[in-house]
mmCIF file with all atom_site columns, C-alpha atoms and ligand atoms in Angstrom:
data_model
loop_
_atom_site.group_PDB
_atom_site.id
_atom_site.type_symbol
_atom_site.label_atom_id
_atom_site.label_alt_id
_atom_site.label_comp_id
_atom_site.label_asym_id
_atom_site.label_entity_id
_atom_site.label_seq_id
_atom_site.pdbx_PDB_ins_code
_atom_site.Cartn_x
_atom_site.Cartn_y
_atom_site.Cartn_z
_atom_site.occupancy
_atom_site.B_iso_or_equiv
_atom_site.pdbx_formal_charge
_atom_site.auth_seq_id
_atom_site.auth_comp_id
_atom_site.auth_asym_id
_atom_site.auth_atom_id
_atom_site.pdbx_PDB_model_num
ATOM   1   C  CA  . MET A 1 1   ? 8.866  22.329 -5.851  1.00 80.00 ? 1   MET A CA  1
ATOM   2   C  CA  . GLY A 1 2   ? 8.066  20.822 -9.221  1.00 89.00 ? 2   GLY A CA  1
ATOM   3   C  CA  . LYS A 1 3   ? 7.543  22.192 -12.661 1.00 91.00 ? 3   LYS A CA  1
ATOM   4   C  CA  . ALA A 1 4   ? 5.046  21.256 -15.321 1.00 93.00 ? 4   ALA A CA  1
ATOM   5   C  CA  . TYR A 1 5   ? 6.268  21.580 -18.875 1.00 94.00 ? 5   TYR A CA  1
ATOM   6   C  CA  . THR A 1 6   ? 3.652  22.064 -21.547 1.00 95.00 ? 6   THR A CA  1
ATOM   7   C  CA  . TYR A 1 7   ? 4.168  20.574 -24.984 1.00 96.00 ? 7   TYR A CA  1
ATOM   8   C  CA  . ARG A 1 8   ? 1.993  21.466 -27.913 1.00 96.00 ? 8   ARG A CA  1
ATOM   9   C  CA  . CYS A 1 9   ? 1.796  19.909 -31.343 1.00 97.00 ? 9   CYS A CA  1
ATOM   10  C  CA  . ASP A 1 10  ? 2.358  22.373 -34.205 1.00 97.00 ? 10  ASP A CA  1
ATOM   11  C  CA  . ARG A 1 11  ? 0.421  20.139 -36.530 1.00 98.00 ? 11  ARG A CA  1
ATOM   12  C  CA  . CYS A 1 12  ? -2.738 19.009 -34.700 1.00 98.00 ? 12  CYS A CA  1
ATOM   13  C  CA  . GLY A 1 13  ? -2.784 21.297 -31.636 1.00 97.00 ? 13  GLY A CA  1
ATOM   14  C  CA  . PHE A 1 14  ? -2.679 18.467 -29.088 1.00 98.00 ? 14  PHE A CA  1
ATOM   15  C  CA  . GLU A 1 15  ? -1.358 19.681 -25.737 1.00 96.00 ? 15  GLU A CA  1
ATOM   16  C  CA  . ASP A 1 16  ? 0.010  17.802 -22.750 1.00 96.00 ? 16  ASP A CA  1
ATOM   17  C  CA  . GLN A 1 17  ? 1.879  18.581 -19.541 1.00 94.00 ? 17  GLN A CA  1
ATOM   18  C  CA  . PHE A 1 18  ? 4.859  16.759 -18.106 1.00 94.00 ? 18  PHE A CA  1
ATOM   19  C  CA  . ASN A 1 19  ? 5.741  17.009 -14.437 1.00 93.00 ? 19  ASN A CA  1
ATOM   20  C  CA  . GLU A 1 20  ? 9.299  17.226 -13.272 1.00 92.00 ? 20  GLU A CA  1
ATOM   21  C  CA  . GLY A 1 21  ? 10.625 17.498 -9.729  1.00 91.00 ? 21  GLY A CA  1
ATOM   22  C  CA  . HIS A 1 22  ? 9.432  17.048 -6.176  1.00 86.00 ? 22  HIS A CA  1
ATOM   23  C  CA  . GLY A 1 23  ? 6.156  17.957 -4.490  1.00 79.00 ? 23  GLY A CA  1
ATOM   24  C  CA  . PHE A 1 24  ? 4.467  17.767 -1.137  1.00 72.00 ? 24  PHE A CA  1
ATOM   25  C  CA  . LEU A 1 25  ? 4.022  13.985 -1.221  1.00 76.00 ? 25  LEU A CA  1
ATOM   26  C  CA  . ILE A 1 26  ? 6.608  12.860 -3.719  1.00 82.00 ? 26  ILE A CA  1
ATOM   27  C  CA  . HIS A 1 27  ? 10.006 13.863 -2.395  1.00 84.00 ? 27  HIS A CA  1
ATOM   28  C  CA  . PRO A 1 28  ? 13.235 12.393 -1.033  1.00 88.00 ? 28  PRO A CA  1
ATOM   29  C  CA  . GLN A 1 29  ? 12.837 10.904 2.450   1.00 90.00 ? 29  GLN A CA  1
ATOM   30  C  CA  . SER A 1 30  ? 13.971 8.044  4.606   1.00 91.00 ? 30  SER A CA  1
ATOM   31  C  CA  . LEU A 1 31  ? 12.338 4.712  3.888   1.00 91.00 ? 31  LEU A CA  1
ATOM   32  C  CA  . HIS A 1 32  ? 11.280 4.503  7.510   1.00 89.00 ? 32  HIS A CA  1
ATOM   33  C  CA  . SER A 1 33  ? 9.306  7.760  7.402   1.00 88.00 ? 33  SER A CA  1
ATOM   34  C  CA  . TYR A 1 34  ? 7.659  6.804  4.113   1.00 90.00 ? 34  TYR A CA  1
ATOM   35  C  CA  . LEU A 1 35  ? 6.394  3.495  5.522   1.00 90.00 ? 35  LEU A CA  1
ATOM   36  C  CA  . GLN A 1 36  ? 5.195  5.172  8.726   1.00 89.00 ? 36  GLN A CA  1
ATOM   37  C  CA  . LYS A 1 37  ? 2.792  7.350  6.759   1.00 86.00 ? 37  LYS A CA  1
ATOM   38  C  CA  . ARG A 1 38  ? 0.848  4.275  5.672   1.00 79.00 ? 38  ARG A CA  1
ATOM   39  C  CA  . GLU A 1 39  ? 0.080  5.857  2.373   1.00 83.00 ? 39  GLU A CA  1
ATOM   40  C  CA  . VAL A 1 40  ? 0.867  4.073  -0.846  1.00 84.00 ? 40  VAL A CA  1
ATOM   41  C  CA  . LEU A 1 41  ? 2.294  6.716  -3.138  1.00 87.00 ? 41  LEU A CA  1
ATOM   42  C  CA  . PHE A 1 42  ? 4.046  4.505  -5.603  1.00 89.00 ? 42  PHE A CA  1
ATOM   43  C  CA  . HIS A 1 43  ? 3.206  1.589  -7.825  1.00 87.00 ? 43  HIS A CA  1
ATOM   44  C  CA  . HIS A 1 44  ? 2.143  -1.388 -5.645  1.00 89.00 ? 44  HIS A CA  1
ATOM   45  C  CA  . LYS A 1 45  ? 5.137  -3.436 -6.818  1.00 90.00 ? 45  LYS A CA  1
ATOM   46  C  CA  . THR A 1 46  ? 7.498  -0.638 -5.792  1.00 91.00 ? 46  THR A CA  1
ATOM   47  C  CA  . HIS A 1 47  ? 5.693  -0.248 -2.486  1.00 91.00 ? 47  HIS A CA  1
ATOM   48  C  CA  . ASN A 1 48  ? 6.005  -3.968 -1.699  1.00 91.00 ? 48  ASN A CA  1
ATOM   49  C  CA  . LEU A 1 49  ? 9.662  -3.889 -2.636  1.00 91.00 ? 49  LEU A CA  1
ATOM   50  C  CA  . LEU A 1 50  ? 10.193 -0.943 -0.278  1.00 91.00 ? 50  LEU A CA  1
ATOM   51  C  CA  . LYS A 1 51  ? 8.547  -2.862 2.556   1.00 90.00 ? 51  LYS A CA  1
ATOM   52  C  CA  . HIS A 1 52  ? 10.781 -5.820 1.793   1.00 90.00 ? 52  HIS A CA  1
ATOM   53  C  CA  . LEU A 1 53  ? 13.929 -3.656 1.723   1.00 90.00 ? 53  LEU A CA  1
ATOM   54  C  CA  . ALA A 1 54  ? 12.953 -2.003 5.005   1.00 88.00 ? 54  ALA A CA  1
ATOM   55  C  CA  . LYS A 1 55  ? 13.173 -5.380 6.747   1.00 87.00 ? 55  LYS A CA  1
ATOM   56  C  CA  . GLN A 1 56  ? 16.889 -5.361 6.109   1.00 76.00 ? 56  GLN A CA  1
ATOM   57  C  CA  . ASN A 1 57  ? 18.832 -3.754 8.904   1.00 67.00 ? 57  ASN A CA  1
ATOM   58  C  CA  . SER A 1 58  ? 20.346 -0.462 7.739   1.00 77.00 ? 58  SER A CA  1
ATOM   59  C  CA  . PRO A 1 59  ? 18.375 2.789  7.407   1.00 84.00 ? 59  PRO A CA  1
ATOM   60  C  CA  . LEU A 1 60  ? 17.565 3.305  3.741   1.00 91.00 ? 60  LEU A CA  1
ATOM   61  C  CA  . PHE A 1 61  ? 16.832 6.446  1.823   1.00 92.00 ? 61  PHE A CA  1
ATOM   62  C  CA  . ILE A 1 62  ? 14.295 6.983  -0.969  1.00 92.00 ? 62  ILE A CA  1
ATOM   63  C  CA  . ASP A 1 63  ? 14.758 9.571  -3.653  1.00 92.00 ? 63  ASP A CA  1
ATOM   64  C  CA  . ALA A 1 64  ? 11.404 10.025 -5.342  1.00 93.00 ? 64  ALA A CA  1
ATOM   65  C  CA  . GLY A 1 65  ? 10.324 12.589 -7.858  1.00 93.00 ? 65  GLY A CA  1
ATOM   66  C  CA  . PHE A 1 66  ? 8.654  13.139 -11.185 1.00 93.00 ? 66  PHE A CA  1
ATOM   67  C  CA  . LYS A 1 67  ? 11.014 12.634 -14.078 1.00 94.00 ? 67  LYS A CA  1
ATOM   68  C  CA  . THR A 1 68  ? 10.593 12.741 -17.794 1.00 95.00 ? 68  THR A CA  1
ATOM   69  C  CA  . TYR A 1 69  ? 11.286 9.660  -19.869 1.00 97.00 ? 69  TYR A CA  1
ATOM   70  C  CA  . LYS A 1 70  ? 11.378 9.150  -23.593 1.00 96.00 ? 70  LYS A CA  1
ATOM   71  C  CA  . CYS A 1 71  ? 10.876 6.020  -25.636 1.00 96.00 ? 71  CYS A CA  1
ATOM   72  C  CA  . PRO A 1 72  ? 14.004 5.461  -27.775 1.00 95.00 ? 72  PRO A CA  1
ATOM   73  C  CA  . HIS A 1 73  ? 11.853 3.964  -30.557 1.00 95.00 ? 73  HIS A CA  1
ATOM   74  C  CA  . CYS A 1 74  ? 8.614  5.981  -30.677 1.00 95.00 ? 74  CYS A CA  1
ATOM   75  C  CA  . ARG A 1 75  ? 10.141 9.127  -29.164 1.00 94.00 ? 75  ARG A CA  1
ATOM   76  C  CA  . LEU A 1 76  ? 7.009  9.558  -27.066 1.00 96.00 ? 76  LEU A CA  1
ATOM   77  C  CA  . LEU A 1 77  ? 7.349  11.409 -23.766 1.00 96.00 ? 77  LEU A CA  1
ATOM   78  C  CA  . TYR A 1 78  ? 6.211  10.138 -20.381 1.00 96.00 ? 78  TYR A CA  1
ATOM   79  C  CA  . ASP A 1 79  ? 6.319  11.650 -16.904 1.00 94.00 ? 79  ASP A CA  1
ATOM   80  C  CA  . LYS A 1 80  ? 6.800  9.015  -14.231 1.00 94.00 ? 80  LYS A CA  1
ATOM   81  C  CA  . VAL A 1 81  ? 7.359  8.916  -10.513 1.00 92.00 ? 81  VAL A CA  1
ATOM   82  C  CA  . SER A 1 82  ? 10.891 7.619  -10.331 1.00 93.00 ? 82  SER A CA  1
ATOM   83  C  CA  . VAL A 1 83  ? 11.962 5.905  -7.105  1.00 93.00 ? 83  VAL A CA  1
ATOM   84  C  CA  . THR A 1 84  ? 15.570 5.217  -6.168  1.00 94.00 ? 84  THR A CA  1
ATOM   85  C  CA  . VAL A 1 85  ? 16.398 3.413  -2.922  1.00 94.00 ? 85  VAL A CA  1
ATOM   86  C  CA  . THR A 1 86  ? 19.894 3.900  -1.596  1.00 92.00 ? 86  THR A CA  1
ATOM   87  C  CA  . ASP A 1 87  ? 21.904 2.519  1.253   1.00 89.00 ? 87  ASP A CA  1
ATOM   88  C  CA  . ASN A 1 88  ? 24.828 4.856  1.895   1.00 83.00 ? 88  ASN A CA  1
ATOM   89  C  CA  . LYS A 1 89  ? 25.063 5.870  -1.783  1.00 82.00 ? 89  LYS A CA  1
ATOM   90  C  CA  . LYS A 1 90  ? 24.741 2.261  -2.945  1.00 90.00 ? 90  LYS A CA  1
ATOM   91  C  CA  . VAL A 1 91  ? 21.709 1.969  -5.230  1.00 93.00 ? 91  VAL A CA  1
ATOM   92  C  CA  . LEU A 1 92  ? 19.471 -0.942 -4.222  1.00 92.00 ? 92  LEU A CA  1
ATOM   93  C  CA  . HIS A 1 93  ? 16.540 -0.169 -6.466  1.00 93.00 ? 93  HIS A CA  1
ATOM   94  C  CA  . LYS A 1 94  ? 15.846 2.182  -9.345  1.00 93.00 ? 94  LYS A CA  1
ATOM   95  C  CA  . SER A 1 95  ? 12.545 2.504  -11.190 1.00 93.00 ? 95  SER A CA  1
ATOM   96  C  CA  . GLU A 1 96  ? 12.314 1.257  -14.743 1.00 94.00 ? 96  GLU A CA  1
ATOM   97  C  CA  . PHE A 1 97  ? 9.459  1.918  -17.111 1.00 96.00 ? 97  PHE A CA  1
ATOM   98  C  CA  . ARG A 1 98  ? 8.302  0.639  -20.445 1.00 97.00 ? 98  ARG A CA  1
ATOM   99  C  CA  . CYS A 1 99  ? 6.666  2.395  -23.358 1.00 97.00 ? 99  CYS A CA  1
ATOM   100 C  CA  . SER A 1 100 ? 2.929  1.658  -23.429 1.00 95.00 ? 100 SER A CA  1
ATOM   101 C  CA  . ASN A 1 101 ? 3.074  1.725  -27.208 1.00 94.00 ? 101 ASN A CA  1
ATOM   102 C  CA  . CYS A 1 102 ? 6.030  -0.560 -28.087 1.00 97.00 ? 102 CYS A CA  1
ATOM   103 C  CA  . ARG A 1 103 ? 7.148  -1.921 -24.669 1.00 97.00 ? 103 ARG A CA  1
ATOM   104 C  CA  . ALA A 1 104 ? 10.714 -0.658 -25.126 1.00 97.00 ? 104 ALA A CA  1
ATOM   105 C  CA  . ARG A 1 105 ? 12.514 0.387  -21.972 1.00 97.00 ? 105 ARG A CA  1
ATOM   106 C  CA  . LEU A 1 106 ? 12.152 4.142  -21.486 1.00 97.00 ? 106 LEU A CA  1
ATOM   107 C  CA  . LYS A 1 107 ? 15.218 6.355  -21.223 1.00 96.00 ? 107 LYS A CA  1
ATOM   108 C  CA  . LEU A 1 108 ? 15.511 9.135  -18.716 1.00 94.00 ? 108 LEU A CA  1
ATOM   109 C  CA  . THR A 1 109 ? 15.561 12.384 -20.622 1.00 94.00 ? 109 THR A CA  1
ATOM   110 C  CA  . ASN A 1 110 ? 16.567 15.920 -19.767 1.00 91.00 ? 110 ASN A CA  1
ATOM   111 C  CA  . ILE A 1 111 ? 13.402 17.906 -20.409 1.00 88.00 ? 111 ILE A CA  1
ATOM   112 C  CA  . HIS A 1 112 ? 15.294 21.183 -19.986 1.00 84.00 ? 112 HIS A CA  1
ATOM   113 C  CA  . ARG A 1 113 ? 17.175 20.466 -23.172 1.00 87.00 ? 113 ARG A CA  1
ATOM   114 C  CA  . LEU A 1 114 ? 14.496 18.616 -25.088 1.00 88.00 ? 114 LEU A CA  1
ATOM   115 C  CA  . LYS A 1 115 ? 12.767 20.894 -27.573 1.00 84.00 ? 115 LYS A CA  1
ATOM   116 C  CA  . MET A 1 116 ? 10.892 18.459 -29.787 1.00 91.00 ? 116 MET A CA  1
ATOM   117 C  CA  . ALA A 1 117 ? 9.276  15.061 -29.384 1.00 95.00 ? 117 ALA A CA  1
ATOM   118 C  CA  . VAL A 1 118 ? 6.691  12.939 -31.152 1.00 96.00 ? 118 VAL A CA  1
ATOM   119 C  CA  . CYS A 1 119 ? 3.058  13.983 -30.735 1.00 97.00 ? 119 CYS A CA  1
ATOM   120 C  CA  . PRO A 1 120 ? 1.043  11.176 -29.091 1.00 96.00 ? 120 PRO A CA  1
ATOM   121 C  CA  . ALA A 1 121 ? -2.075 12.254 -30.998 1.00 97.00 ? 121 ALA A CA  1
ATOM   122 C  CA  . CYS A 1 122 ? -0.861 12.468 -34.605 1.00 97.00 ? 122 CYS A CA  1
ATOM   123 C  CA  . GLY A 1 123 ? 2.514  10.699 -34.404 1.00 96.00 ? 123 GLY A CA  1
ATOM   124 C  CA  . LYS A 1 124 ? 4.508  13.457 -36.090 1.00 97.00 ? 124 LYS A CA  1
ATOM   125 C  CA  . ASN A 1 125 ? 7.740  14.930 -34.752 1.00 95.00 ? 125 ASN A CA  1
ATOM   126 C  CA  . THR A 1 126 ? 6.090  18.295 -34.123 1.00 97.00 ? 126 THR A CA  1
ATOM   127 C  CA  . PHE A 1 127 ? 5.484  18.156 -30.363 1.00 97.00 ? 127 PHE A CA  1
ATOM   128 C  CA  . ARG A 1 128 ? 7.158  21.303 -29.142 1.00 95.00 ? 128 ARG A CA  1
ATOM   129 C  CA  . PHE A 1 129 ? 7.920  22.711 -25.689 1.00 93.00 ? 129 PHE A CA  1
ATOM   130 C  CA  . ASP A 1 130 ? 5.931  25.864 -24.985 1.00 92.00 ? 130 ASP A CA  1
ATOM   131 C  CA  . PRO A 1 131 ? 7.876  27.969 -22.431 1.00 87.00 ? 131 PRO A CA  1
ATOM   132 C  CA  . ARG A 1 132 ? 4.970  30.412 -21.973 1.00 89.00 ? 132 ARG A CA  1
ATOM   133 C  CA  . LYS A 1 133 ? 2.955  27.708 -20.233 1.00 86.00 ? 133 LYS A CA  1
ATOM   134 C  CA  . MET A 1 134 ? 5.408  26.638 -17.564 1.00 83.00 ? 134 MET A CA  1
ATOM   135 C  CA  . VAL A 1 135 ? 3.605  25.934 -14.266 1.00 84.00 ? 135 VAL A CA  1
ATOM   136 C  CA  . LEU A 1 136 ? 5.079  25.518 -10.789 1.00 85.00 ? 136 LEU A CA  1
ATOM   137 C  CA  . TRP A 1 137 ? 3.419  23.064 -8.420  1.00 81.00 ? 137 TRP A CA  1
ATOM   138 C  CA  . ASP A 1 138 ? 3.871  21.730 -4.934  1.00 76.00 ? 138 ASP A CA  1
HETATM 139 ZN ZN1 . ZN  B 2 .   ? 7.798  3.146  -27.716 1.00 55.68 ? 1   ZN  B ZN1 1
HETATM 140 ZN ZN1 . ZN  B 2 .   ? -0.087 16.199 -33.243 1.00 55.68 ? 2   ZN  B ZN1 1
#
């Protein structure tokens, strides 16, 4: 089960939703079962990497879910499908993302604690979490 967090700008009224968590398709599973479905859920580079990793012998596990990232420079928020591939707790691959505005590497952020961010529409630090508009999805 995932949650969608709504943020609204106090200044210009711009609203956006950020997904967090797991759903029907995006969820933790074994790499083997993901590849058997023949559906490409992730970025093609990630998908190709998963196929490559699967050729190695041991059974691997994918932890996939929506996570919220923040640019350390622009303080813009992004929701991304984060993929971590593990082999017995050893991390073989972890998703990394860049800010589409300044290309800085995004930092994973805890949306539960984040109250304010920068509004992507007007650029002011008035993008506020609106708890009345929390949505659950699957
Ligand atoms: Zn940025
Ligand atoms: Zn705004």
